[in-house]
PDB file of C-alpha atoms and ligand atoms in Angstrom:
ATOM      1  CA  UNK A   1       3.860  27.563  78.591  1.00 61.00           C
ATOM      2  CA  UNK A   2       0.646  29.677  78.553  1.00 69.00           C
ATOM      3  CA  UNK A   3      -2.477  28.286  76.881  1.00 74.00           C
ATOM      4  CA  UNK A   4      -2.706  29.264  73.237  1.00 83.00           C
ATOM      5  CA  UNK A   5      -5.999  31.063  72.579  1.00 90.00           C
ATOM      6  CA  UNK A   6      -7.725  31.033  69.178  1.00 94.00           C
ATOM      7  CA  UNK A   7      -7.230  34.785  68.770  1.00 94.00           C
ATOM      8  CA  UNK A   8      -3.492  34.390  69.409  1.00 95.00           C
ATOM      9  CA  UNK A   9      -3.230  31.546  66.923  1.00 96.00           C
ATOM     10  CA  UNK A  10      -5.054  33.395  64.156  1.00 96.00           C
ATOM     11  CA  UNK A  11      -3.094  36.592  64.872  1.00 97.00           C
ATOM     12  CA  UNK A  12       0.236  34.802  64.298  1.00 97.00           C
ATOM     13  CA  UNK A  13       1.999  35.907  61.142  1.00 98.00           C
ATOM     14  CA  UNK A  14       4.257  34.163  58.676  1.00 98.00           C
ATOM     15  CA  UNK A  15       7.082  36.293  60.097  1.00 98.00           C
ATOM     16  CA  UNK A  16       6.540  34.753  63.553  1.00 98.00           C
ATOM     17  CA  UNK A  17       6.826  31.195  62.246  1.00 98.00           C
ATOM     18  CA  UNK A  18       9.256  31.242  59.313  1.00 98.00           C
ATOM     19  CA  UNK A  19      12.822  29.923  59.071  1.00 98.00           C
ATOM     20  CA  UNK A  20      15.143  32.874  58.369  1.00 98.00           C
ATOM     21  CA  UNK A  21      16.994  32.915  55.024  1.00 98.00           C
ATOM     22  CA  UNK A  22      20.446  32.293  56.595  1.00 97.00           C
ATOM     23  CA  UNK A  23      19.269  28.861  57.738  1.00 98.00           C
ATOM     24  CA  UNK A  24      17.720  27.819  54.424  1.00 98.00           C
ATOM     25  CA  UNK A  25      19.681  25.600  52.027  1.00 98.00           C
ATOM     26  CA  UNK A  26      19.535  27.106  48.524  1.00 98.00           C
ATOM     27  CA  UNK A  27      21.294  27.152  45.168  1.00 98.00           C
ATOM     28  CA  UNK A  28      21.815  29.739  42.450  1.00 98.00           C
ATOM     29  CA  UNK A  29      20.436  29.730  38.902  1.00 97.00           C
ATOM     30  CA  UNK A  30      23.836  29.433  37.259  1.00 97.00           C
ATOM     31  CA  UNK A  31      24.975  26.484  39.355  1.00 98.00           C
ATOM     32  CA  UNK A  32      25.304  23.189  37.460  1.00 98.00           C
ATOM     33  CA  UNK A  33      22.820  20.443  38.405  1.00 98.00           C
ATOM     34  CA  UNK A  34      25.720  18.554  39.966  1.00 98.00           C
ATOM     35  CA  UNK A  35      26.071  21.239  42.632  1.00 98.00           C
ATOM     36  CA  UNK A  36      22.306  21.361  43.250  1.00 98.00           C
ATOM     37  CA  UNK A  37      22.144  17.583  43.678  1.00 98.00           C
ATOM     38  CA  UNK A  38      25.044  17.744  46.115  1.00 98.00           C
ATOM     39  CA  UNK A  39      23.289  20.400  48.235  1.00 98.00           C
ATOM     40  CA  UNK A  40      19.993  18.468  48.130  1.00 98.00           C
ATOM     41  CA  UNK A  41      21.593  15.167  49.144  1.00 98.00           C
ATOM     42  CA  UNK A  42      23.809  16.724  51.838  1.00 98.00           C
ATOM     43  CA  UNK A  43      20.974  18.780  53.362  1.00 97.00           C
ATOM     44  CA  UNK A  44      18.504  15.888  53.214  1.00 98.00           C
ATOM     45  CA  UNK A  45      15.746  18.042  51.673  1.00 98.00           C
ATOM     46  CA  UNK A  46      13.823  17.037  48.564  1.00 98.00           C
ATOM     47  CA  UNK A  47      13.194  20.573  47.222  1.00 98.00           C
ATOM     48  CA  UNK A  48      15.049  23.837  47.897  1.00 98.00           C
ATOM     49  CA  UNK A  49      14.772  27.444  46.659  1.00 98.00           C
ATOM     50  CA  UNK A  50      16.776  28.859  43.744  1.00 98.00           C
ATOM     51  CA  UNK A  51      18.014  32.441  44.207  1.00 97.00           C
ATOM     52  CA  UNK A  52      19.902  34.933  42.060  1.00 96.00           C
ATOM     53  CA  UNK A  53      23.107  36.576  43.338  1.00 95.00           C
ATOM     54  CA  UNK A  54      21.094  39.453  44.834  1.00 96.00           C
ATOM     55  CA  UNK A  55      18.886  37.027  46.827  1.00 96.00           C
ATOM     56  CA  UNK A  56      15.793  37.310  44.632  1.00 97.00           C
ATOM     57  CA  UNK A  57      13.727  34.124  44.364  1.00 97.00           C
ATOM     58  CA  UNK A  58      13.885  32.536  40.898  1.00 97.00           C
ATOM     59  CA  UNK A  59      12.297  29.119  41.473  1.00 98.00           C
ATOM     60  CA  UNK A  60      12.667  25.738  43.169  1.00 98.00           C
ATOM     61  CA  UNK A  61      14.798  22.723  42.341  1.00 98.00           C
ATOM     62  CA  UNK A  62      14.061  19.145  43.375  1.00 98.00           C
ATOM     63  CA  UNK A  63      15.941  15.847  43.407  1.00 98.00           C
ATOM     64  CA  UNK A  64      13.173  14.332  41.263  1.00 98.00           C
ATOM     65  CA  UNK A  65      13.430  17.051  38.589  1.00 98.00           C
ATOM     66  CA  UNK A  66      17.210  16.607  38.413  1.00 98.00           C
ATOM     67  CA  UNK A  67      16.985  12.832  38.080  1.00 98.00           C
ATOM     68  CA  UNK A  68      14.280  13.182  35.401  1.00 98.00           C
ATOM     69  CA  UNK A  69      16.474  15.637  33.508  1.00 98.00           C
ATOM     70  CA  UNK A  70      19.387  13.188  33.253  1.00 98.00           C
ATOM     71  CA  UNK A  71      17.254  10.082  32.717  1.00 98.00           C
ATOM     72  CA  UNK A  72      18.136   8.614  29.309  1.00 97.00           C
ATOM     73  CA  UNK A  73      16.546   5.696  27.452  1.00 96.00           C
ATOM     74  CA  UNK A  74      18.460   3.047  29.357  1.00 96.00           C
ATOM     75  CA  UNK A  75      20.422   4.729  32.114  1.00 97.00           C
ATOM     76  CA  UNK A  76      20.971   7.917  34.087  1.00 97.00           C
ATOM     77  CA  UNK A  77      23.311  10.043  31.956  1.00 98.00           C
ATOM     78  CA  UNK A  78      25.177  11.469  34.941  1.00 97.00           C
ATOM     79  CA  UNK A  79      27.730  13.259  32.739  1.00 97.00           C
ATOM     80  CA  UNK A  80      24.922  15.758  31.942  1.00 98.00           C
ATOM     81  CA  UNK A  81      24.912  16.927  35.566  1.00 98.00           C
ATOM     82  CA  UNK A  82      27.937  19.148  35.006  1.00 98.00           C
ATOM     83  CA  UNK A  83      26.585  20.637  31.740  1.00 98.00           C
ATOM     84  CA  UNK A  84      22.976  21.521  32.555  1.00 98.00           C
ATOM     85  CA  UNK A  85      22.322  24.576  34.713  1.00 98.00           C
ATOM     86  CA  UNK A  86      19.797  24.845  37.542  1.00 98.00           C
ATOM     87  CA  UNK A  87      17.918  27.543  35.547  1.00 98.00           C
ATOM     88  CA  UNK A  88      17.105  24.968  32.835  1.00 98.00           C
ATOM     89  CA  UNK A  89      15.519  22.461  35.216  1.00 98.00           C
ATOM     90  CA  UNK A  90      13.987  24.510  38.029  1.00 98.00           C
ATOM     91  CA  UNK A  91      10.272  25.032  38.578  1.00 98.00           C
ATOM     92  CA  UNK A  92       9.478  28.715  38.121  1.00 97.00           C
ATOM     93  CA  UNK A  93       5.768  28.951  38.905  1.00 95.00           C
ATOM     94  CA  UNK A  94       5.983  28.926  42.695  1.00 96.00           C
ATOM     95  CA  UNK A  95       3.497  30.352  45.187  1.00 95.00           C
ATOM     96  CA  UNK A  96       4.901  32.725  47.824  1.00 98.00           C
ATOM     97  CA  UNK A  97       3.930  34.363  51.103  1.00 98.00           C
ATOM     98  CA  UNK A  98       4.672  37.701  52.761  1.00 98.00           C
ATOM     99  CA  UNK A  99       5.920  38.117  56.334  1.00 98.00           C
ATOM    100  CA  UNK A 100       2.701  39.824  57.436  1.00 98.00           C
ATOM    101  CA  UNK A 101       0.356  37.170  56.009  1.00 98.00           C
ATOM    102  CA  UNK A 102      -1.775  35.696  58.795  1.00 98.00           C
ATOM    103  CA  UNK A 103      -1.936  32.126  60.134  1.00 98.00           C
ATOM    104  CA  UNK A 104      -5.085  31.117  58.209  1.00 98.00           C
ATOM    105  CA  UNK A 105      -3.551  32.200  54.897  1.00 98.00           C
ATOM    106  CA  UNK A 106      -0.449  30.162  55.700  1.00 98.00           C
ATOM    107  CA  UNK A 107      -2.509  27.148  56.813  1.00 98.00           C
ATOM    108  CA  UNK A 108      -4.388  27.143  53.491  1.00 98.00           C
ATOM    109  CA  UNK A 109      -1.116  27.421  51.563  1.00 98.00           C
ATOM    110  CA  UNK A 110       0.590  24.463  53.256  1.00 98.00           C
ATOM    111  CA  UNK A 111      -2.310  22.138  52.410  1.00 98.00           C
ATOM    112  CA  UNK A 112      -0.830  21.858  48.911  1.00 97.00           C
ATOM    113  CA  UNK A 113       2.825  22.769  49.525  1.00 97.00           C
ATOM    114  CA  UNK A 114       5.391  21.338  51.958  1.00 97.00           C
ATOM    115  CA  UNK A 115       6.868  24.837  52.261  1.00 98.00           C
ATOM    116  CA  UNK A 116       6.488  28.312  50.806  1.00 98.00           C
ATOM    117  CA  UNK A 117       9.091  30.976  50.216  1.00 98.00           C
ATOM    118  CA  UNK A 118       8.635  34.268  52.021  1.00 98.00           C
ATOM    119  CA  UNK A 119       9.446  37.378  49.968  1.00 98.00           C
ATOM    120  CA  UNK A 120       9.501  41.086  50.729  1.00 97.00           C
ATOM    121  CA  UNK A 121       7.681  43.656  48.589  1.00 95.00           C
ATOM    122  CA  UNK A 122      10.571  43.771  46.089  1.00 94.00           C
ATOM    123  CA  UNK A 123      10.826  40.015  45.622  1.00 93.00           C
ATOM    124  CA  UNK A 124      13.831  39.518  47.893  1.00 97.00           C
ATOM    125  CA  UNK A 125      13.996  36.192  49.696  1.00 98.00           C
ATOM    126  CA  UNK A 126      13.447  36.414  53.470  1.00 98.00           C
ATOM    127  CA  UNK A 127      13.024  32.741  54.400  1.00 98.00           C
ATOM    128  CA  UNK A 128      10.596  29.840  54.201  1.00 98.00           C
ATOM    129  CA  UNK A 129       7.464  28.769  56.018  1.00 98.00           C
ATOM    130  CA  UNK A 130       7.241  24.982  56.422  1.00 98.00           C
ATOM    131  CA  UNK A 131       4.248  22.729  56.895  1.00 98.00           C
ATOM    132  CA  UNK A 132       5.967  21.548  60.079  1.00 98.00           C
ATOM    133  CA  UNK A 133       5.847  25.035  61.663  1.00 98.00           C
ATOM    134  CA  UNK A 134       2.113  25.338  60.942  1.00 98.00           C
ATOM    135  CA  UNK A 135       1.289  21.815  62.152  1.00 98.00           C
ATOM    136  CA  UNK A 136       3.269  22.420  65.349  1.00 97.00           C
ATOM    137  CA  UNK A 137       1.038  25.384  66.267  1.00 97.00           C
ATOM    138  CA  UNK A 138      -2.175  23.552  65.248  1.00 96.00           C
ATOM    139  CA  UNK A 139      -1.107  20.551  67.323  1.00 96.00           C
ATOM    140  CA  UNK A 140      -0.416  22.742  70.357  1.00 94.00           C
ATOM    141  CA  UNK A 141      -3.729  24.585  70.016  1.00 95.00           C
ATOM    142  CA  UNK A 142      -5.888  21.452  69.554  1.00 94.00           C
ATOM    143  CA  UNK A 143      -4.232  19.507  72.378  1.00 93.00           C
ATOM    144  CA  UNK A 144      -4.643  22.434  74.775  1.00 92.00           C
ATOM    145  CA  UNK A 145      -8.334  22.808  73.803  1.00 89.00           C
ATOM    146  CA  UNK A 146      -9.003  19.094  74.332  1.00 84.00           C
ATOM    147  CA  UNK A 147      -7.174  19.145  77.659  1.00 79.00           C
ATOM    148  CA  UNK A 148      -9.047  22.285  78.786  1.00 76.00           C
ATOM    149  CA  UNK A 149     -12.479  20.925  77.710  1.00 75.00           C
ATOM    150  CA  UNK A 150     -11.945  17.595  79.457  1.00 75.00           C
ATOM    151  CA  UNK A 151     -10.927  19.464  82.654  1.00 74.00           C
ATOM    152  CA  UNK A 152     -14.215  21.456  82.467  1.00 72.00           C
ATOM    153  CA  UNK A 153     -16.240  18.245  81.890  1.00 75.00           C
ATOM    154  CA  UNK A 154     -14.694  16.708  85.022  1.00 77.00           C
ATOM    155  CA  UNK A 155     -15.575  19.731  87.198  1.00 77.00           C
ATOM    156  CA  UNK A 156     -19.201  19.576  85.930  1.00 76.00           C
ATOM    157  CA  UNK A 157     -19.676  15.917  86.922  1.00 67.00           C
TER     158      UNK A 157
HETATM  159  P1  2BA B   1      11.168  17.615  52.532  1.00 58.42           P
HETATM  160  O1  2BA B   1      12.630  17.721  52.227  1.00 58.42           O
HETATM  161  O2  2BA B   1      10.372  16.689  51.654  1.00 58.42           O
HETATM  162  O3  2BA B   1      11.023  17.158  54.015  1.00 58.42           O
HETATM  163  C1  2BA B   1       9.797  16.691  54.532  1.00 58.42           C
HETATM  164  C2  2BA B   1       9.843  16.681  56.039  1.00 58.42           C
HETATM  165  O4  2BA B   1      10.848  15.769  56.455  1.00 58.42           O
HETATM  166  C3  2BA B   1      10.255  18.029  56.614  1.00 58.42           C
HETATM  167  O5  2BA B   1       9.084  18.797  56.782  1.00 58.42           O
HETATM  168  C4  2BA B   1      10.897  17.647  57.953  1.00 58.42           C
HETATM  169  O6  2BA B   1       9.902  17.356  58.908  1.00 58.42           O
HETATM  170  C5  2BA B   1      11.572  16.331  57.578  1.00 58.42           C
HETATM  171  N1  2BA B   1      12.967  16.583  57.145  1.00 58.42           N
HETATM  172  C6  2BA B   1      13.449  16.357  55.921  1.00 58.42           C
HETATM  173  N2  2BA B   1      14.770  16.653  55.870  1.00 58.42           N
HETATM  174  C7  2BA B   1      15.138  17.092  57.096  1.00 58.42           C
HETATM  175  C8  2BA B   1      16.373  17.567  57.678  1.00 58.42           C
HETATM  176  N3  2BA B   1      17.541  17.626  56.973  1.00 58.42           N
HETATM  177  N4  2BA B   1      16.372  17.954  58.971  1.00 58.42           N
HETATM  178  C9  2BA B   1      15.229  17.881  59.689  1.00 58.42           C
HETATM  179  N5  2BA B   1      14.021  17.450  59.194  1.00 58.42           N
HETATM  180  C10 2BA B   1      13.978  17.045  57.929  1.00 58.42           C
HETATM  181  P2  2BA B   1       9.151  20.374  56.994  1.00 58.42           P
HETATM  182  O7  2BA B   1      10.116  20.727  58.079  1.00 58.42           O
HETATM  183  O8  2BA B   1       7.737  20.838  57.122  1.00 58.42           O
HETATM  184  O9  2BA B   1       9.763  20.941  55.634  1.00 58.42           O
HETATM  185  C11 2BA B   1       9.000  20.999  54.454  1.00 58.42           C
HETATM  186  C12 2BA B   1       9.885  21.212  53.258  1.00 58.42           C
HETATM  187  O10 2BA B   1      10.536  22.470  53.376  1.00 58.42           O
HETATM  188  C13 2BA B   1      11.004  20.183  53.121  1.00 58.42           C
HETATM  189  O11 2BA B   1      10.459  19.050  52.452  1.00 58.42           O
HETATM  190  C14 2BA B   1      12.029  20.960  52.307  1.00 58.42           C
HETATM  191  O12 2BA B   1      11.699  20.909  50.914  1.00 58.42           O
HETATM  192  C15 2BA B   1      11.830  22.412  52.788  1.00 58.42           C
HETATM  193  N6  2BA B   1      12.795  22.799  53.853  1.00 58.42           N
HETATM  194  C16 2BA B   1      12.605  22.703  55.197  1.00 58.42           C
HETATM  195  N7  2BA B   1      13.650  23.235  55.883  1.00 58.42           N
HETATM  196  C17 2BA B   1      14.543  23.657  54.952  1.00 58.42           C
HETATM  197  C18 2BA B   1      15.843  24.295  55.021  1.00 58.42           C
HETATM  198  N8  2BA B   1      16.433  24.603  56.190  1.00 58.42           N
HETATM  199  N9  2BA B   1      16.458  24.558  53.849  1.00 58.42           N
HETATM  200  C19 2BA B   1      15.873  24.275  52.652  1.00 58.42           C
HETATM  201  N10 2BA B   1      14.645  23.699  52.524  1.00 58.42           N
HETATM  202  C20 2BA B   1      13.985  23.386  53.648  1.00 58.42           C
END
């Protein structure tokens, strides 16, 4: 693989690094919490996007929020899982990215978020950008720099 230059890294866009929508586990607003918990447990993820039937982003739902919602005084009231809808429990204030946002914008965003949803101009969901994808590129860049610099040091001895 060719050495990754700084200009190439910083010219990368969210679109180059994101996971496409077809591969992202998600639920819909009208789903009961029971369904959301099933998708979360089966997929292994702790938080996933909530979409409407036309694929517009509406929020995020997490295992923790669901368990908090059904936590009673002395026990988990699991019977509530089939009554409460995802729309009543989801987080709605979620930061987003656009496909043409650059690497440094994405890097800043993943400092505080494990992933961000990627939307088009009309709010339609296009995929997600994960912290993993950003760290993978940073890791590659830094290791190649260190390797390159130590090779130069050796030739100067
Ligand atoms: P978490 O579910 O908290 O997962 C944290 C990290 O654990 C992930 O980081 C990944 O490295 C690993 N991981 C968890 N579940 C996994 C699985 N089923 N398969 C492979 N690796 C798994 P990232 O890859 O950076 O993802 C950050 C967050 O993005 C995840 O946080 C999850 O909330 C969301 N996410 C990632 N891929 C997703 C997908 N295909 N569908 C829905 N949400 C996804």
